[in-house]
PDB file of C-alpha atoms in Angstrom:
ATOM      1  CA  UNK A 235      31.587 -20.417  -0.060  1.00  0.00           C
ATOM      2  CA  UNK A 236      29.805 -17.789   2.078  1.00  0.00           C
ATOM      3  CA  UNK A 237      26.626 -20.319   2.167  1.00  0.00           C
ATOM      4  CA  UNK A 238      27.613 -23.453   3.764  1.00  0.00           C
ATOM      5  CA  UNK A 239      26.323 -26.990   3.801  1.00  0.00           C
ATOM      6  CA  UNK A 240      25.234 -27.321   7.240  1.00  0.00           C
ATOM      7  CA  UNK A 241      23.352 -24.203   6.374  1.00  0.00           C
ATOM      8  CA  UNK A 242      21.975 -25.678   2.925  1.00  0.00           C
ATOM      9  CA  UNK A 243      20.947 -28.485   5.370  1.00  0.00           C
ATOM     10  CA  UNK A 244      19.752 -26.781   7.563  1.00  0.00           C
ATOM     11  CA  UNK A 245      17.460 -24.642   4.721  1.00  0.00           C
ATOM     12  CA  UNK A 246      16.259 -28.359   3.667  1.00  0.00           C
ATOM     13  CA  UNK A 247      15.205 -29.302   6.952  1.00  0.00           C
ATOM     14  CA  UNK A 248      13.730 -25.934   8.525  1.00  0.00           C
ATOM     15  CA  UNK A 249      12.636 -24.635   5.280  1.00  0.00           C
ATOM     16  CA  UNK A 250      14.534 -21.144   5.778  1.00  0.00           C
ATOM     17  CA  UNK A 251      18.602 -20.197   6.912  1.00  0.00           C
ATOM     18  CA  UNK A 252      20.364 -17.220   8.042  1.00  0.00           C
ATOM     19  CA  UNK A 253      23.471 -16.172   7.376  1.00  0.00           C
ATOM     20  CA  UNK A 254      24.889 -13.568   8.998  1.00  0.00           C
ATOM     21  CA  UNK A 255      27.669 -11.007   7.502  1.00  0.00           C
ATOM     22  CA  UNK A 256      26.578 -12.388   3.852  1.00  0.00           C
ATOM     23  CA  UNK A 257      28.121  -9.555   2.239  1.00  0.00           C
ATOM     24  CA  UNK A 258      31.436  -8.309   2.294  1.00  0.00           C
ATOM     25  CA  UNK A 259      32.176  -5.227   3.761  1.00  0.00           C
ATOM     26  CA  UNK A 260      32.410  -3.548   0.358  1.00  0.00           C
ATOM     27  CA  UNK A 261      29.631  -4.611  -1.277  1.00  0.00           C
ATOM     28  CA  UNK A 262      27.344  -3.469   2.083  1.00  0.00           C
ATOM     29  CA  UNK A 263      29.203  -0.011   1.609  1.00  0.00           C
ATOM     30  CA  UNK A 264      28.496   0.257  -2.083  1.00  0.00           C
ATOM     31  CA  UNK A 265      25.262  -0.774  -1.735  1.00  0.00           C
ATOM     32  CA  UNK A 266      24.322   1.392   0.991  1.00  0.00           C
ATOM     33  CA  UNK A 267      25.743   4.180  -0.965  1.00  0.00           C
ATOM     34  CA  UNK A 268      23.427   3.466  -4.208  1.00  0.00           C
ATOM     35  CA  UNK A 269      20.216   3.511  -1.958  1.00  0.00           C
ATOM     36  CA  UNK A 270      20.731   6.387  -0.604  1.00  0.00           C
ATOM     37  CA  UNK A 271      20.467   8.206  -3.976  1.00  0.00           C
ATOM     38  CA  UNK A 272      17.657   6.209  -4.483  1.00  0.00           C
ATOM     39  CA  UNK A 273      15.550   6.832  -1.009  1.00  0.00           C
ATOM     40  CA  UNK A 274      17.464   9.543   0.771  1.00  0.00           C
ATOM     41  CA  UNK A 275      17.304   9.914   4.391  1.00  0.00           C
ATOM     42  CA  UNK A 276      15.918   6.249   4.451  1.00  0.00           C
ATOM     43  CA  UNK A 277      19.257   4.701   6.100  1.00  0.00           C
ATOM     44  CA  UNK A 278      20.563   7.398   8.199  1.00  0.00           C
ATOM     45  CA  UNK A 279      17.128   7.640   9.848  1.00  0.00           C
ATOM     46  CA  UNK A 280      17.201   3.893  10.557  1.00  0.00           C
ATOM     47  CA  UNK A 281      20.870   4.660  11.961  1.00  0.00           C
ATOM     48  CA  UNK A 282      19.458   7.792  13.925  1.00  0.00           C
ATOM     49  CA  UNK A 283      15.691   7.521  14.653  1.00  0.00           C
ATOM     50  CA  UNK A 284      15.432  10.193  17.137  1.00  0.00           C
ATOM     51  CA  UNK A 285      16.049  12.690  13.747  1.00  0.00           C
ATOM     52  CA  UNK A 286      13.808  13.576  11.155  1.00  0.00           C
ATOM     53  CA  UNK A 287      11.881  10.811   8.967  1.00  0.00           C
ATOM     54  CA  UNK A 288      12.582  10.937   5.208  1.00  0.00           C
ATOM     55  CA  UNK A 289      11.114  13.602   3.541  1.00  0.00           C
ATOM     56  CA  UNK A 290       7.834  11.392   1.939  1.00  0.00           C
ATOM     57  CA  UNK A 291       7.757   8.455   4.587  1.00  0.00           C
ATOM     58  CA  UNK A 292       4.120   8.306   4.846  1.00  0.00           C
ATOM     59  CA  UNK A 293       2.888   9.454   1.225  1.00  0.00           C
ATOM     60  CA  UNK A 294       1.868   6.190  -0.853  1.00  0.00           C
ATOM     61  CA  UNK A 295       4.261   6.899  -3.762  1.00  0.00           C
ATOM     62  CA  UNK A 296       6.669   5.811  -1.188  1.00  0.00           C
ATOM     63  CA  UNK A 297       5.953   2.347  -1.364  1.00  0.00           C
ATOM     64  CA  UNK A 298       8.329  -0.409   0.549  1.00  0.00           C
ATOM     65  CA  UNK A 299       8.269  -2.264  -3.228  1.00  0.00           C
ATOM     66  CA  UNK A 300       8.595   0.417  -5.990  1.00  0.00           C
ATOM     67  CA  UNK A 301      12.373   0.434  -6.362  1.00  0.00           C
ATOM     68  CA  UNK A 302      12.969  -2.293  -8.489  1.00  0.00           C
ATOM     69  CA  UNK A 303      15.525  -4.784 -10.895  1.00  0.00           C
ATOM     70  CA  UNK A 304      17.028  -3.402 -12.857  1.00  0.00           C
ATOM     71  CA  UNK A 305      18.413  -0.702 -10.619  1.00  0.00           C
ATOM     72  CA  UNK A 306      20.429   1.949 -12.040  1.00  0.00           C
ATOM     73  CA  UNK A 307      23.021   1.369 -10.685  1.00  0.00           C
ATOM     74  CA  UNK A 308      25.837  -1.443 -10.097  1.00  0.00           C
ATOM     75  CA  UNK A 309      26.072  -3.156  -6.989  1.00  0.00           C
ATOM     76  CA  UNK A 310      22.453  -3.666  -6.086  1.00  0.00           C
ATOM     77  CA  UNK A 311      22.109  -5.577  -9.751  1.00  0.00           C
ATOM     78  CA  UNK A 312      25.657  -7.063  -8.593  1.00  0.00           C
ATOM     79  CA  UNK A 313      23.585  -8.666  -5.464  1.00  0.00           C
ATOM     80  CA  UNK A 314      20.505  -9.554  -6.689  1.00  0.00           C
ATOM     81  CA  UNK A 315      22.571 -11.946  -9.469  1.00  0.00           C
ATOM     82  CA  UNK A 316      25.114 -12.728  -6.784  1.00  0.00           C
ATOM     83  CA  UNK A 317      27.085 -15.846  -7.484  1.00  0.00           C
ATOM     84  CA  UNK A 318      26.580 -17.361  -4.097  1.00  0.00           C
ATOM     85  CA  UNK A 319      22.670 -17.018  -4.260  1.00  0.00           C
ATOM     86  CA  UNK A 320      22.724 -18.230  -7.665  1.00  0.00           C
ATOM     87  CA  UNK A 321      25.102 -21.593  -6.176  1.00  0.00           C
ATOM     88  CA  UNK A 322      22.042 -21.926  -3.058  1.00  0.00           C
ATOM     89  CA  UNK A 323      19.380 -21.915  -5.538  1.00  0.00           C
ATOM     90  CA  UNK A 324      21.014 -24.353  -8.219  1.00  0.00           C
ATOM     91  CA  UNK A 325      21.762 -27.121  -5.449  1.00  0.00           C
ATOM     92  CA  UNK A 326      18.198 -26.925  -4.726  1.00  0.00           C
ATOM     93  CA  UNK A 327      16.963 -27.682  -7.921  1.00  0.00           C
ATOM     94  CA  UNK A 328      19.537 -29.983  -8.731  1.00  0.00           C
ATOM     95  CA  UNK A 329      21.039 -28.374 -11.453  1.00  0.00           C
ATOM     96  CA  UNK A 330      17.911 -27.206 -13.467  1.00  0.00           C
ATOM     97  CA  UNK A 331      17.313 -24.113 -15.493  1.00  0.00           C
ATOM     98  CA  UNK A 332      15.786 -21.311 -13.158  1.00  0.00           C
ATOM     99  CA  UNK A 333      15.396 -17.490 -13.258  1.00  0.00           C
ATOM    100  CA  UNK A 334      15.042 -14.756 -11.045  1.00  0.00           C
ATOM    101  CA  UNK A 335      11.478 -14.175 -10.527  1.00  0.00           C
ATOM    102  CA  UNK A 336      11.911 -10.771  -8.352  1.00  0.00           C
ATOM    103  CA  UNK A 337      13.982  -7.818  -6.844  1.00  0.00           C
ATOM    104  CA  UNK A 338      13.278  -4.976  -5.488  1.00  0.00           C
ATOM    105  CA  UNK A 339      14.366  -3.136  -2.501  1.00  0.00           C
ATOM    106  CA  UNK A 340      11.813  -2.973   0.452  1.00  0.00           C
ATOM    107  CA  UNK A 341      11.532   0.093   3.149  1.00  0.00           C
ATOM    108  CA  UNK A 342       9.587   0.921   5.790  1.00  0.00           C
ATOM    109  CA  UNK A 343       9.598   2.644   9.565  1.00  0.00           C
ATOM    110  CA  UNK A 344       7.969   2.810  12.700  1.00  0.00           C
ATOM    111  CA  UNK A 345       4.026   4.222  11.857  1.00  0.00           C
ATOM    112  CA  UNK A 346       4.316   3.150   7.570  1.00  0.00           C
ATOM    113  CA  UNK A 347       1.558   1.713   5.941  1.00  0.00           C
ATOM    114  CA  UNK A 348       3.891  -1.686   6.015  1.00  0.00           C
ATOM    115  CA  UNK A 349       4.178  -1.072   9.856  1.00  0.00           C
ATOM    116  CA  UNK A 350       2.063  -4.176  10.772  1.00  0.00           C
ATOM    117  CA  UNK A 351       1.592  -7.395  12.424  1.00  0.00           C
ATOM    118  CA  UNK A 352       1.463  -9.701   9.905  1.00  0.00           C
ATOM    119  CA  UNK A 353      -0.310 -13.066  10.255  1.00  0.00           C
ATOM    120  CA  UNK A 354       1.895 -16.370   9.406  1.00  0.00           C
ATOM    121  CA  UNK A 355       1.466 -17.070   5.812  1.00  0.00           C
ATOM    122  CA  UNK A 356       3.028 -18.645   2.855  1.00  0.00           C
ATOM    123  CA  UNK A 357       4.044 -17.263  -0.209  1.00  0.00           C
ATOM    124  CA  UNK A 358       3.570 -19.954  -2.846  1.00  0.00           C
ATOM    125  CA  UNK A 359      -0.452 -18.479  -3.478  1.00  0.00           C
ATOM    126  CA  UNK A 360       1.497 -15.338  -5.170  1.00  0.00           C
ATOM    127  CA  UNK A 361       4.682 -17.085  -6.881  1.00  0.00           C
ATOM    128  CA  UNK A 362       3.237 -20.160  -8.486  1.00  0.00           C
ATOM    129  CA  UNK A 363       0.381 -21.308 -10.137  1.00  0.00           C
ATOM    130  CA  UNK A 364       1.352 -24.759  -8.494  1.00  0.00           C
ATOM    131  CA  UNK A 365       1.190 -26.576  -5.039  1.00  0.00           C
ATOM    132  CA  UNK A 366       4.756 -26.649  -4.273  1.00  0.00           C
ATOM    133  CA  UNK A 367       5.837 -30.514  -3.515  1.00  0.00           C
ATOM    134  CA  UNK A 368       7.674 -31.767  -0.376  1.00  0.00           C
ATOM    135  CA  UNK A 369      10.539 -32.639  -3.149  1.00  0.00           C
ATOM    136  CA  UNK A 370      13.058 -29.153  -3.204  1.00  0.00           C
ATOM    137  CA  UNK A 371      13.797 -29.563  -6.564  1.00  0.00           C
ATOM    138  CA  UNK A 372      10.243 -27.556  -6.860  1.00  0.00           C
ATOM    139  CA  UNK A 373      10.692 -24.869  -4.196  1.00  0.00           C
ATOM    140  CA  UNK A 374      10.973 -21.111  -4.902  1.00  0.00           C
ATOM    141  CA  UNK A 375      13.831 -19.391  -2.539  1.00  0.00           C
ATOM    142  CA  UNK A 376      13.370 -16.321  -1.049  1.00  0.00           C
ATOM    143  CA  UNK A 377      15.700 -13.830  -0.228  1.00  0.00           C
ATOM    144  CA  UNK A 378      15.946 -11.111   2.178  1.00  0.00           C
ATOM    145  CA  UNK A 379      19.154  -9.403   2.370  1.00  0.00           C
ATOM    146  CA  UNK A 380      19.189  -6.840   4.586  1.00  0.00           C
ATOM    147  CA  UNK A 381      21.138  -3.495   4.685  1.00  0.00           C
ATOM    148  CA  UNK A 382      20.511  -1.863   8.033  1.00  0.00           C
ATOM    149  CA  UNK A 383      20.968  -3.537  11.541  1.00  0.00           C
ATOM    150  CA  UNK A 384      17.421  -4.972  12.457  1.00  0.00           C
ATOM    151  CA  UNK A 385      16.771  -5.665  16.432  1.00  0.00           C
ATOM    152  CA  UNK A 386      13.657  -6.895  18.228  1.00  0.00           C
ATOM    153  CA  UNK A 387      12.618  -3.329  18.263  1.00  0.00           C
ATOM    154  CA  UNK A 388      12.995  -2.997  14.326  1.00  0.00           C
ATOM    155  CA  UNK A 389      10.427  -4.826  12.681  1.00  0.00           C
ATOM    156  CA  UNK A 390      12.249  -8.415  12.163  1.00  0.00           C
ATOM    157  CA  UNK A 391      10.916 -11.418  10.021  1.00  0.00           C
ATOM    158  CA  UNK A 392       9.572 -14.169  11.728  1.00  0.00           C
ATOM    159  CA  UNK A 393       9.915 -17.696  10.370  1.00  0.00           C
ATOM    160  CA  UNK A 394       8.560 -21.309  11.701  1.00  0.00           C
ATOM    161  CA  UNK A 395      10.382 -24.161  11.161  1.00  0.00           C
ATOM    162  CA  UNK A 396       9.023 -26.815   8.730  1.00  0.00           C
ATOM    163  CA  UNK A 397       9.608 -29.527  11.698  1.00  0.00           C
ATOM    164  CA  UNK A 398       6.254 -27.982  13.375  1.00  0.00           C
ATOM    165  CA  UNK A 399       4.130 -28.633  10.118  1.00  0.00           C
ATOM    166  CA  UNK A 400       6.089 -31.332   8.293  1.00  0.00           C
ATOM    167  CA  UNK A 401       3.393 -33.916   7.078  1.00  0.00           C
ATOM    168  CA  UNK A 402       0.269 -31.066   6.755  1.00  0.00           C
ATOM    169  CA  UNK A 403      -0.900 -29.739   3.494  1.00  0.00           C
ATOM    170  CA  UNK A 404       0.000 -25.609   3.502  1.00  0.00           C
ATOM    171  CA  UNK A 405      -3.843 -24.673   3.040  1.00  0.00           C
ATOM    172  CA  UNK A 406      -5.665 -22.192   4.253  1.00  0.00           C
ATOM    173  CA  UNK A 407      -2.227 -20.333   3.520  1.00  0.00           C
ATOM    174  CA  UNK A 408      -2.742 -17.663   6.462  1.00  0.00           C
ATOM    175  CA  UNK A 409      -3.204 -18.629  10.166  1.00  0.00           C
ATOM    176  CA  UNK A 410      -3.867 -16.223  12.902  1.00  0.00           C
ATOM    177  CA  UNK A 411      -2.641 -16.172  16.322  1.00  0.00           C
ATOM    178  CA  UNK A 412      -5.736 -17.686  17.592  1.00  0.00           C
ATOM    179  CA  UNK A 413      -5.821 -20.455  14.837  1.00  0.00           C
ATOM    180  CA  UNK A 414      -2.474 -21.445  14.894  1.00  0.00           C
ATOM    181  CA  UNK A 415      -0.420 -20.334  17.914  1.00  0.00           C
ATOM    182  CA  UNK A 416       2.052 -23.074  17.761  1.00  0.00           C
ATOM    183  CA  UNK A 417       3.329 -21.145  14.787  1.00  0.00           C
ATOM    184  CA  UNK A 418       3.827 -18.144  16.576  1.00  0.00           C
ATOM    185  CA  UNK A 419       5.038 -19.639  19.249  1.00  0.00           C
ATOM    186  CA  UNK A 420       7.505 -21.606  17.844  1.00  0.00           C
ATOM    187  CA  UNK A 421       9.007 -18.587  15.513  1.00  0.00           C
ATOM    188  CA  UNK A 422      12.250 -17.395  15.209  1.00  0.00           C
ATOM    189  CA  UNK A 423      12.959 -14.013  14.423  1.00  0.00           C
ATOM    190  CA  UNK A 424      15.899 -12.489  12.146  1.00  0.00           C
ATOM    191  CA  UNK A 425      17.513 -10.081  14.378  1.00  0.00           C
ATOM    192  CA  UNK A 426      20.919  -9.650  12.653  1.00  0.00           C
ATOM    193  CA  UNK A 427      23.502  -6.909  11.646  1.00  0.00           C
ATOM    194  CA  UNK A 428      23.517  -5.300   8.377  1.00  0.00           C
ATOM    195  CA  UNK A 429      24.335  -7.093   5.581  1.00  0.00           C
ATOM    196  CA  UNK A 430      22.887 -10.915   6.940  1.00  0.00           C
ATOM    197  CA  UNK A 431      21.092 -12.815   4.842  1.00  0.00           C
ATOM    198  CA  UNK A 432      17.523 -14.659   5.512  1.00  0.00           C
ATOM    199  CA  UNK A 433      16.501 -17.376   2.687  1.00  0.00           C
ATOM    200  CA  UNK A 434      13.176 -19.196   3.107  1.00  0.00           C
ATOM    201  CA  UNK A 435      10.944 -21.461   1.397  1.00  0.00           C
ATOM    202  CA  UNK A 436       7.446 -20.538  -0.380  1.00  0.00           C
ATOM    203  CA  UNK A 437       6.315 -23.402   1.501  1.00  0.00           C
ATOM    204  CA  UNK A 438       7.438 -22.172   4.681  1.00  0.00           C
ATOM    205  CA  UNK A 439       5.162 -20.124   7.098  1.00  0.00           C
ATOM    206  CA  UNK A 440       6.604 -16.821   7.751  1.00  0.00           C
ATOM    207  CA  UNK A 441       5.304 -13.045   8.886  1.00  0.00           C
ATOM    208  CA  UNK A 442       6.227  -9.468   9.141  1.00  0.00           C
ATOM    209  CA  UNK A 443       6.669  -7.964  12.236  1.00  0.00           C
ATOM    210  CA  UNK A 444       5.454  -4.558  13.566  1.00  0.00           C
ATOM    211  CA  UNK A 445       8.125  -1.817  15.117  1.00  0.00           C
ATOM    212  CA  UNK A 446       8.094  -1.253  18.755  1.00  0.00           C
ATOM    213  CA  UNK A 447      10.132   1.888  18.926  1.00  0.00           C
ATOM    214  CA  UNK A 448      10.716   4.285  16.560  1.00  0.00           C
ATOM    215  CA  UNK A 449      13.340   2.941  13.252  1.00  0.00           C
ATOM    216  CA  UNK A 450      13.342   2.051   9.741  1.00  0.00           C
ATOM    217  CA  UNK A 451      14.281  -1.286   7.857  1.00  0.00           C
ATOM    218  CA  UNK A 452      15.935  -0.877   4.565  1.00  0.00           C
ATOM    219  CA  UNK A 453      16.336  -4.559   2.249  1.00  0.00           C
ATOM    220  CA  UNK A 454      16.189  -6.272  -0.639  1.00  0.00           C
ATOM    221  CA  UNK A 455      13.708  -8.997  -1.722  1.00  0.00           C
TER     222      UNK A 455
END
């Protein structure tokens, strides 16, 4: 199991994991190698930013979500029905039906109309018509899987532990800086290599990240 229970634990008490080195080193390859026919340039610039941006960074048909499920072709389909995310998702709904709500691949770069400061937020205002309960058998999971290295410098996602808002009700569901700074405080960001994994909650207060050098960030909701 590439997800383990003291991570699954951990994901119940935080309200988010990472796992780094998810993916094999095959399925990163043959992944990589189906998004760059889909968004060329996208991942070599992120490898080299002192190049040349991709041809169309800044034009808004180039949109961090317009790639999306079904992909054409194999191992991008492969991951976003991926065995092991299916397993994580199952154990947290004991057992009950689900579906995949989402997937699409998500790009951006130092100066891109995604190139922002997000505040802390929650998700479940866009991906439920319902207050999610404390009880996980509710919860939505979701997953980030990322496909180029990301460092402090390169945009990371920051995620707040559930242990600094256990017993409050998730409303408003966006807190800025000066509203909430324990939340930003207290964040965590996912700086990991290429192919890691970040899961969270749609309960759990989270944000974007702006660059602070020049890069790209190529993943996968």
């Amino acid at each position: 199991m590439r997800i383990t229970d003291r991570q699954i634990e951990h994901y119940r008490e935080h309200g988010y994991v990472i796992v780094e080195n998810f993916l094999e080193p095959g399925e990163l390859a043959r992944a990589r190698d189906e998004i760059e026919a889909y968004i060329p340039g996208w991942l070599g610039y992120a490898a080299n930013p002192r190049g040349a941006k991709p041809e169309g960074w800044d034009k808004p048909a180039r949109s961090r979500r317009t790639t999306r499920f079904p992909f054409p072709g194999t191992q991008l389909n492969a991951i976003t029905l991926h065995p092991e995310l299916w397993r994580f998702a199952s154990v947290m709904n004991d057992q009950q039906a689900f579906y995949c709500e989402q997937s699409d691949l998500s790009y951006k770069c130092k100066g891109h109309a995604a190139d922002k400061d997000q505040h802390m937020h929650v998700d479940y205002i866009n991906h439920t018509l319902a207050y999610p309960p404390v009880d996980p058998t509710y919860w939505q999971t979701t997953y980030l899987v990322y496909y180029t290295d990301v460092t402090e410098d390169q945009a990371p996602t920051a995620v707040c532990s559930e242990r600094h808002y256990a017993n409050e009700i998730r409303w408003p569901p966006f807190h800025s800086p000066e509203e909430r700074p324990s939340l930003y405080e207290n964040e965590v960001k996912a700086t990991v290599p290429a192919g890691s994994l970040l899961a969270y909650c749609v309960r759990t207060f989270h944000r974007g990240t702006a660059f602070k050098k020049e890069g790209a960030r190529v993943s996968q909701f």
